[in-house]
XYZ file of C-alpha atoms in Angstrom:
503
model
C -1.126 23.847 6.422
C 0.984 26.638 5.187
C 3.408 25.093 2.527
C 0.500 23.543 0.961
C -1.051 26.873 1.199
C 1.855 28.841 -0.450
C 1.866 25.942 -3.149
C -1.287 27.141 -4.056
C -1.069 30.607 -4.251
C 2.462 30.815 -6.230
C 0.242 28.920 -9.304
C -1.169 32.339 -9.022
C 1.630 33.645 -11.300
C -0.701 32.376 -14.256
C -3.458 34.766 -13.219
C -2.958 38.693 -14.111
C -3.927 40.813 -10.567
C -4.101 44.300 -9.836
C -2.589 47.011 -7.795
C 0.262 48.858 -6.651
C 3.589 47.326 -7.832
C 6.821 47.758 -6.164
C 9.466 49.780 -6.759
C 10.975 48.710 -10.475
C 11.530 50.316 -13.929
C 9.113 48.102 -15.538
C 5.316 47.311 -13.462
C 4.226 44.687 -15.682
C 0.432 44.067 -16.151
C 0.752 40.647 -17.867
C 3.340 37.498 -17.566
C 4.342 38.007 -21.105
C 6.340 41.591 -20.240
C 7.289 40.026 -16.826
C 9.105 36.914 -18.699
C 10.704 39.541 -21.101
C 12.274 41.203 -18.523
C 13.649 38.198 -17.008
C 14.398 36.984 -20.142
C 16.700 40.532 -20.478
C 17.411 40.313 -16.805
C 15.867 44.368 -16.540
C 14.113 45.917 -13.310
C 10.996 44.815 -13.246
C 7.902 43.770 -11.209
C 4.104 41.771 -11.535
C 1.521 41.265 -9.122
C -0.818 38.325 -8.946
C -3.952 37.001 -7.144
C -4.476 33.619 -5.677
C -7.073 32.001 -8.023
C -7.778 29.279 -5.318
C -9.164 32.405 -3.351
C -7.320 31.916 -0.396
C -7.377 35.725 0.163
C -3.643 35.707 -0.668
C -1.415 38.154 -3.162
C 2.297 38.381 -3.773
C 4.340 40.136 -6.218
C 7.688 39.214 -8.611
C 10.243 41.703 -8.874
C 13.558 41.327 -10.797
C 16.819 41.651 -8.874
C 19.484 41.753 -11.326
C 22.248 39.169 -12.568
C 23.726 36.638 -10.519
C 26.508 35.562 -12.777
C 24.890 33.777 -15.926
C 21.468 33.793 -14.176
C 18.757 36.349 -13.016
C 17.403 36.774 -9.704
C 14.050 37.287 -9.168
C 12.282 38.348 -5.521
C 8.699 37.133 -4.527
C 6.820 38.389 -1.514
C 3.570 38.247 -0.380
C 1.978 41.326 0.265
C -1.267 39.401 1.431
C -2.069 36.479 2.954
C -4.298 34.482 5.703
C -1.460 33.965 7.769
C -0.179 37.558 8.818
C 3.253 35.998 9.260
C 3.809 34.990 5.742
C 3.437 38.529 4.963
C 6.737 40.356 3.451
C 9.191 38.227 3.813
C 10.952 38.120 0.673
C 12.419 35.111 -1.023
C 14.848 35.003 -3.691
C 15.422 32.482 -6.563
C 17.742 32.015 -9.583
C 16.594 31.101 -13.742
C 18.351 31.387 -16.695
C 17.356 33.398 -18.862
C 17.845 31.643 -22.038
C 14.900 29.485 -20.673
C 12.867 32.047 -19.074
C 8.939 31.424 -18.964
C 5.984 31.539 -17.011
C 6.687 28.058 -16.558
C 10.335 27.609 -15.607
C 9.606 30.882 -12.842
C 6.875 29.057 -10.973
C 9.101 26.016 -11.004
C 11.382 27.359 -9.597
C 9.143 28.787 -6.855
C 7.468 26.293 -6.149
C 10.784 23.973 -5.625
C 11.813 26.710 -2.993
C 8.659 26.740 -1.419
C 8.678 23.087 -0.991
C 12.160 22.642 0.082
C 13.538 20.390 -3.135
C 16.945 20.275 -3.997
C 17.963 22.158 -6.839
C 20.190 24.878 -8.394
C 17.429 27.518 -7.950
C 20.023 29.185 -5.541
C 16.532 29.910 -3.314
C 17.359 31.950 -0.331
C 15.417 34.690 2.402
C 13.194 35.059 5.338
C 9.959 33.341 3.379
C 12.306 30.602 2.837
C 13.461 30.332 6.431
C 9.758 30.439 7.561
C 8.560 27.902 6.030
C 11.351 25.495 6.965
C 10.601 26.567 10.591
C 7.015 26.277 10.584
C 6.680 23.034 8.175
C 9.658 20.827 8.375
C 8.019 17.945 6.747
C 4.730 19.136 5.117
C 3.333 15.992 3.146
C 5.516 13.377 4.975
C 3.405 10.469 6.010
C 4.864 6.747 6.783
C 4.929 4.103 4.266
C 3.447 0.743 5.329
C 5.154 -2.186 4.144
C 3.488 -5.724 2.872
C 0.586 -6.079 1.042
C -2.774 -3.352 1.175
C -4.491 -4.296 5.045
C -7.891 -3.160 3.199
C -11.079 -5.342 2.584
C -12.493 -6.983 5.560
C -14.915 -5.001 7.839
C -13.667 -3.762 11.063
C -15.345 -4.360 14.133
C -14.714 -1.481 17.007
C -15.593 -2.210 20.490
C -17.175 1.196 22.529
C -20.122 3.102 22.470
C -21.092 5.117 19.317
C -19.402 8.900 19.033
C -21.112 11.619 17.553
C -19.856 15.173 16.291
C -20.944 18.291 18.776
C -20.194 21.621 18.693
C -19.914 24.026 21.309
C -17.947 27.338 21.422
C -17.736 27.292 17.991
C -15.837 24.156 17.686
C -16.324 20.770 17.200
C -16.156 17.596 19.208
C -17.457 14.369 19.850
C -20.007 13.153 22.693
C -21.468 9.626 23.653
C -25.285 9.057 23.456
C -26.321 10.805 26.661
C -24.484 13.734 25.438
C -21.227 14.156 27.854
C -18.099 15.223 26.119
C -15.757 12.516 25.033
C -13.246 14.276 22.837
C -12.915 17.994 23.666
C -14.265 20.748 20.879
C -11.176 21.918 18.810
C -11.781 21.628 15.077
C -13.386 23.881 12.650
C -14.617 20.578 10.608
C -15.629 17.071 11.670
C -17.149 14.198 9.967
C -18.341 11.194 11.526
C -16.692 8.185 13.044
C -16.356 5.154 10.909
C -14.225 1.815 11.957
C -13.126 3.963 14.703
C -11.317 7.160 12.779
C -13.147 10.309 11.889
C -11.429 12.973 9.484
C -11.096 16.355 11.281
C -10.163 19.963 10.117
C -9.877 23.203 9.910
C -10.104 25.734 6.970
C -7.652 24.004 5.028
C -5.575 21.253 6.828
C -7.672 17.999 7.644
C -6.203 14.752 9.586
C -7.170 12.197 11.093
C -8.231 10.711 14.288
C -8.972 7.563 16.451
C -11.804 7.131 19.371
C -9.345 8.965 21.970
C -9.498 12.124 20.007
C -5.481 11.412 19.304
C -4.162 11.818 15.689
C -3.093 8.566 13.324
C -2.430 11.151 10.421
C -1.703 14.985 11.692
C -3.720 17.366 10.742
C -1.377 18.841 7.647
C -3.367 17.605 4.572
C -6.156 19.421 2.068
C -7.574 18.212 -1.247
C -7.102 20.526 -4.465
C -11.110 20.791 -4.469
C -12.365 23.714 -2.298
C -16.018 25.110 -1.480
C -17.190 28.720 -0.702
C -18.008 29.300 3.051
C -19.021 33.038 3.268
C -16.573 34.924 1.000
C -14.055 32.092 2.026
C -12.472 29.457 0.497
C -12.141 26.160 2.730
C -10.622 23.249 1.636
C -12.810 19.939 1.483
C -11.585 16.870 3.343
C -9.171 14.832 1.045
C -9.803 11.839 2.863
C -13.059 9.376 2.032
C -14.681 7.582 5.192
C -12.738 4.493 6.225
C -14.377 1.112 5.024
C -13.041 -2.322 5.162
C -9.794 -0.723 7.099
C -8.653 1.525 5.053
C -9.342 5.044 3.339
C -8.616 6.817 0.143
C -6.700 9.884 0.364
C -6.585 13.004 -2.487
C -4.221 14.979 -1.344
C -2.711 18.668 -2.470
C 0.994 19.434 -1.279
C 2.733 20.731 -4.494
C 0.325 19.475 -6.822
C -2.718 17.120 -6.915
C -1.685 13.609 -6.339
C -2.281 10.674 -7.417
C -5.342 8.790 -4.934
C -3.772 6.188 -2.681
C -4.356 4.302 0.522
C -4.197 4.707 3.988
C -4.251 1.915 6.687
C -5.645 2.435 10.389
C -2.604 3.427 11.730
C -1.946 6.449 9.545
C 0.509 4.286 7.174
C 0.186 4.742 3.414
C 0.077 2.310 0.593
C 0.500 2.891 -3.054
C 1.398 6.407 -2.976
C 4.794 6.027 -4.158
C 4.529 3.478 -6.703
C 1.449 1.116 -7.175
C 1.245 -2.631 -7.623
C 2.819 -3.917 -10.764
C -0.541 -4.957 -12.743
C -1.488 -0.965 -11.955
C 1.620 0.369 -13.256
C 1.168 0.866 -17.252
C -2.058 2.179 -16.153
C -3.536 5.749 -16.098
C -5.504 5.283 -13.063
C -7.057 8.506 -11.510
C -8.960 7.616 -8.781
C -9.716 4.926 -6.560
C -12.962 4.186 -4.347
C -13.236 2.504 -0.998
C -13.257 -0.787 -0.667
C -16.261 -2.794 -0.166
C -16.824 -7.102 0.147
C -13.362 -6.798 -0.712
C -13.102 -4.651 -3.927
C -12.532 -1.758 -4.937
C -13.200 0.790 -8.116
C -11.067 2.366 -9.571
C -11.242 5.080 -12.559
C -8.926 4.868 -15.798
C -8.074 7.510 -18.238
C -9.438 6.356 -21.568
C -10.273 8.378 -24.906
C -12.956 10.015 -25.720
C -13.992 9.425 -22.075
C -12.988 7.840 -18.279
C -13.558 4.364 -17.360
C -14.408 2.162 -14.302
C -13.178 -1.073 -13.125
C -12.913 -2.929 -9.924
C -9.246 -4.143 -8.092
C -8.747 -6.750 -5.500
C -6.585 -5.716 -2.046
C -3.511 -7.348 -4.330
C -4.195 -4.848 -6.760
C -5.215 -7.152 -9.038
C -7.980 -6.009 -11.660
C -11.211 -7.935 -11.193
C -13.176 -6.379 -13.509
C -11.894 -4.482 -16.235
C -12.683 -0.760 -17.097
C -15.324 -0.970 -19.410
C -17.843 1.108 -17.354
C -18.860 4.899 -17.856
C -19.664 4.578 -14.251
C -19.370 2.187 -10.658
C -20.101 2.480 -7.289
C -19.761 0.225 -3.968
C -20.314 -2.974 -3.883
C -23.022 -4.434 -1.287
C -25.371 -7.572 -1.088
C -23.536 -9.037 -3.883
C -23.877 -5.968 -6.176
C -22.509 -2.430 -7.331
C -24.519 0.173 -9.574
C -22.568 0.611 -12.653
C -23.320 2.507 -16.164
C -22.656 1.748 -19.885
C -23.671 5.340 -21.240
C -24.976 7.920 -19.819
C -28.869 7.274 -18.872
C -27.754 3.237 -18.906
C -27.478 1.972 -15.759
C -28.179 -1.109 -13.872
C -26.208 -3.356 -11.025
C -23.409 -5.626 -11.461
C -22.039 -8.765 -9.626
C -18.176 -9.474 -8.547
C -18.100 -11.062 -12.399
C -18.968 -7.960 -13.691
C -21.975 -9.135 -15.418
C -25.787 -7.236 -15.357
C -28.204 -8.794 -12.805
C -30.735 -5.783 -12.314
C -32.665 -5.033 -14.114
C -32.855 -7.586 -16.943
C -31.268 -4.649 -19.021
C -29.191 -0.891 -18.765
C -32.557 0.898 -18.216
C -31.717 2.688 -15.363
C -31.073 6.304 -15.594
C -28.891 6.695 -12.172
C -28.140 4.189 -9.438
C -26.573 4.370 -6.177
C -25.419 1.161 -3.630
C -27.677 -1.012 -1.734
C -27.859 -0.119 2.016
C -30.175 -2.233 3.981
C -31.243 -4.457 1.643
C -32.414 -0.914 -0.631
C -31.210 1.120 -3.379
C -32.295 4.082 -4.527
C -32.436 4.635 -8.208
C -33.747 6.842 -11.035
C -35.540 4.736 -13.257
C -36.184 7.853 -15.709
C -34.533 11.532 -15.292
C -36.161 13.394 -12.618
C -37.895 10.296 -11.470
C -36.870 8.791 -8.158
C -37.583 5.094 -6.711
C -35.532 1.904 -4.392
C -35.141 -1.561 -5.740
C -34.568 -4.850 -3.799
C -31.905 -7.119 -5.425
C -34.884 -8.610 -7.267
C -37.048 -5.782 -8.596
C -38.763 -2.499 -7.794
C -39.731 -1.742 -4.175
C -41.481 1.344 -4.204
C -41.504 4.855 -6.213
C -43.959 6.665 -4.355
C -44.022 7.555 -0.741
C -47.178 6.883 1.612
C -48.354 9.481 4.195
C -50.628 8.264 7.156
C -54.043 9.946 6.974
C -54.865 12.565 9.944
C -57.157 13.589 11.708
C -59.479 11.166 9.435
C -58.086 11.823 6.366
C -57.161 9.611 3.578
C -53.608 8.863 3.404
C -51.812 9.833 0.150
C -48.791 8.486 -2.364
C -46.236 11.181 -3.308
C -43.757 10.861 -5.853
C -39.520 10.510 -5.146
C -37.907 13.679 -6.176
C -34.856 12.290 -4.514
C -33.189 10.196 -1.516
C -30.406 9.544 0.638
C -29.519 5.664 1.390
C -31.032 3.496 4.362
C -29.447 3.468 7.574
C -30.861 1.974 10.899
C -34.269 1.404 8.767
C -34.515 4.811 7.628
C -34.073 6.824 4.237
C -34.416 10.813 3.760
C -36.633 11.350 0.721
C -37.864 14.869 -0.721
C -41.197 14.332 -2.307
C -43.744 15.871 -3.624
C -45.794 17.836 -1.050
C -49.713 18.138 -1.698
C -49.375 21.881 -2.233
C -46.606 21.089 -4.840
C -43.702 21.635 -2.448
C -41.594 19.542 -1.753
C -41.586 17.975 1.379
C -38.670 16.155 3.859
C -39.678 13.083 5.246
C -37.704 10.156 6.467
C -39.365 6.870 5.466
C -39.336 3.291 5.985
C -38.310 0.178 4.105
C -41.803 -0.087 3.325
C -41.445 3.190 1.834
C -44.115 4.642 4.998
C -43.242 7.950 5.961
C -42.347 7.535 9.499
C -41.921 11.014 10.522
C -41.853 14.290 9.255
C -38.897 16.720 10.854
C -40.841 19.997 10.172
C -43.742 18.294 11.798
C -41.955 17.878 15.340
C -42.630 20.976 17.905
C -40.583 23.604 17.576
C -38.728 22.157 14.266
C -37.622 23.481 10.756
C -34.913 21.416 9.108
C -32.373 23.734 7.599
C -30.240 21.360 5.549
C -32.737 19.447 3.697
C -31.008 19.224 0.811
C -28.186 17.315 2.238
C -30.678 14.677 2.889
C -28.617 13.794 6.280
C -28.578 10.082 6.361
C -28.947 8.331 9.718
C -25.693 6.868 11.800
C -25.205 4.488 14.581
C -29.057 5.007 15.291
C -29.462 9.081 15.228
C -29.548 12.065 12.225
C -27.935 15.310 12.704
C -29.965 18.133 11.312
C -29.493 21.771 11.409
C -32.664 23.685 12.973
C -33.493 27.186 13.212
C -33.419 29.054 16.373
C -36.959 30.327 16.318
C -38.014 26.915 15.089
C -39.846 28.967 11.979
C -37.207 30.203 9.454
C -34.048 29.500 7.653
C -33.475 32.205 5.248
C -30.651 34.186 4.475
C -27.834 31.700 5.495
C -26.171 28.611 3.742
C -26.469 25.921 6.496
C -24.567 23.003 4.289
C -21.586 23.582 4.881
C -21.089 21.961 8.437
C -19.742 25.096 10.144
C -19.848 24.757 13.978
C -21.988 27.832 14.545
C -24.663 29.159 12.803
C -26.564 33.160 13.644
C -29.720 31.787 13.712
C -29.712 28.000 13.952
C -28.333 24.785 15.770
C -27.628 21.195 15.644
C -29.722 18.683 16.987
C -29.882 14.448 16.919
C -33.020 12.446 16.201
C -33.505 9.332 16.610
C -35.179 6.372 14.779
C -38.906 7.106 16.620
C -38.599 10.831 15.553
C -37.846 11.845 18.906
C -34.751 14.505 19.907
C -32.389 12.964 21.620
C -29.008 15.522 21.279
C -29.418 19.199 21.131
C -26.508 21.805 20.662
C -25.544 24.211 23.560
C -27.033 27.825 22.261
């Protein structure tokens, strides 16, 4: 991933670092003296820091003039990759049109190979031709957007293991079907599963071998440690394809990607989409798709068919997937309620809804008032409280929703409201029963609770603590493969452990 990477870092220039400089008549602390000194063509340097927080610094230096224009040198004197390390690369402006603006253009043209008169030349530039000959290439499909009907994959479900301190998938009796490699995994769906490392993600089919290479990161990052790592740009496949948000030189525009690794509206999108300022896209589900339009004061959401045709037009604040017939959608903030393929309200009776979120088994979790959590069936309320058996001759006991994950395999997570005030992590039924407590199992304490890890072909991945006590001291969210003090382990629909991680 390292032309992405050096994309990233050269929008550094726009950040002031600190430092030693090198060797020049002028060390600049600020890209208004650097640009004056191109701008007069006069020895001078400027450091900067990567404010992605890649770990990566560089500095500018000018050369001197090159007929009409002025050279300028960049180097990094930091970086993940060791190899990138000083290896200078030179570049041309004029500087009649010197600015913090025209520079990084100009690096970041060099950087990514473009044609140009930027004269680019030196061992950085050599480097990265070597190491990433085609860095954001991907294969256009051709015909129209294979997207919105289910796929059906035949095999045995594959779930994400790590050993080593990498990741790979095993069956249900727990022997090794895809070898540990990556750094990141998510799960298999229609028979591809995104995979990763701190920055470059791809993608994968059942035999572990790659339908997109592993070259691709999002612009969005999270903090791992004193780390930066690069969040998966590509959403879960559904109804045969995924949306991809991908980072080379820039943030691009969301588009498409078919089961075989072939994209689809990332060069130009379907005529009806084209006068459009359309920023994202969501998977598709009973055969639409959101989408999300750039309109003043604020953003708005409509739905597209596979032609690209718009279904329902972007007059929503908010939208979601469609299932049993229906999407959540908002009017205003704190007006929500759920929509059918007309785009017309069918529940509830009005935008009362503070937050909603897709049906899943026949359930949908809403927030009927902030802070308040409860499911609905496509007809009314189900349940906002919680019921915990009585034991040991106890009465059993309602609990408030503080909040839930979706229904899978019969199952929700829910945090509610403990009896000591807590709150407590319980996976329930449709009935909204709790059916079993993880904390309560022998030996257990959930780590991630938070997450509210959602159940998938049949089992839950949690992360447990070692000593089966504590947690503390560690963020265990982040899906690292190894953890100091705690491991990964399956459970299944009974509450019963059916995968543990090698410690």
């Amino acid at each position: 991933m390292r032309q992405t990477r050096l994309s990233k870092t050269v929008i550094g220039f726009l950040v002031i670092g600190n430092g030693a400089f090198a060797q020049a008549d002028v060390q600049c602390t600020d890209q208004t003296c650097f640009v004056e000194a191109v701008r007069a063509c006069d020895p001078a340097s400027f450091r900067v820091q990567d404010p992605a927080g890649l770990g990566a610094e560089g500095e500018y230096s000018v050369v001197g003039s090159v007929g009409e224009s002025c050279q300028i040198s960049f180097a990094f004197s930091e970086n993940p990759d060791p190899a990138f390390v000083d290896k200078p690369l030179t570049f041309v402006v004029d500087p009649d049109d010197a600015s913090k603006e025209t520079i990084l253009g100009a690096l970041e043209r060099c950087l990514t190979k473009r044609d140009g008169a930027d004269q680019c030349a030196g061992p950085l530039l050599e480097h990265v031709a070597n190491v990433a000959p085609a860095r954001g290439a991907m294969e256009a499909g051709e015909g129209p957007l294979p997207c919105g009907q289910p796929v059906e994959v035949a095999g045995d479900p594959l779930y994400p293991m790590p050993k080593d301190g990498k990741w790979g998938y095993v069956d249900r009796d727990g022997t090794w079907q895809i070898p540990p490699q990556w750094d990141r995994v998510k799960d298999f769906h229609e028979g591809r599963a995104m995979v990763g490392g701190q920055h470059a993600w791809g993608i994968i089919d059942r035999e572990g071998d790659y339908i997109v290479p592993q070259e691709f990161e999002s612009a969005s990052v999270q903090t791992i440690g004193e780390e930066r790592w690069a969040t998966s740009p590509f959403a879960s496949y559904s109804e045969g394809c995924t949306v991809a948000n991908i980072f080379t030189d820039r943030s691009q525009p969301t588009f498409f990607i078919d089961r075989d690794g072939k994209s689809y509206w990332r060069e130009e999108r379907p005529e009806a989409l084209r006068s459009r300022d359309i920023r994202a896209f969501g998977s598709f589900s009973e055969g639409l798709a959101w989408f999300r339009e750039d309109a003043s004061p604020g953003d708005l959401h409509g739905w597209i068919d596979p032609e690209g045709t718009v279904v329902i037009e972007a007059e929503f604040a908010d939208a979601g997937n469609f299932s049993d017939g229906l999407a959540p959608a908002s009017v205003d903030d704190g007006m929500a309620g759920f929509i059918s393929p007309d785009g017309q309200l069918q529940l509830p009776g009005k935008w009362t809804l503070d937050h909603a979120e897709p049906f899943s088994d026949g359930l949908a979790y809403v927030a009927p008032r902030p802070f308040e959590g409860a499911f609905m069936t496509a007809s009314d309320f189900a349940f906002q409280r919680v019921l915990f058996a009585g034991v040991d001759g106890a009465k059993p006991r309602v609990a408030p929703i503080d909040s839930a994950g979706a229904f899978h395999d019969g199952l929700a997570p829910v945090l509610a409201e403990a009896a000591d005030g807590s709150r407590a992590f319980v996976y329930v039924n449709t009935e909204g029963e709790v059916a079993f407590v993880p904390d309560d199992l022998d030996g257990i304490k959930v780590c991630d609770p938070r997450t509210r890890p959602e159940f998938h072909n049949g089992l839950v991945r949690l992360v447990v603590a070692d000593d089966g006590e504590t947690c503390e001291g560690q963020y265990f969210t982040s899906g690292l493969p190894h953890y100091d003090d705690a491991h990964y382990i399956y459970i299944d629909t009974d509450g019963q452990i059916a995968l543990r991680q090698e410690r």
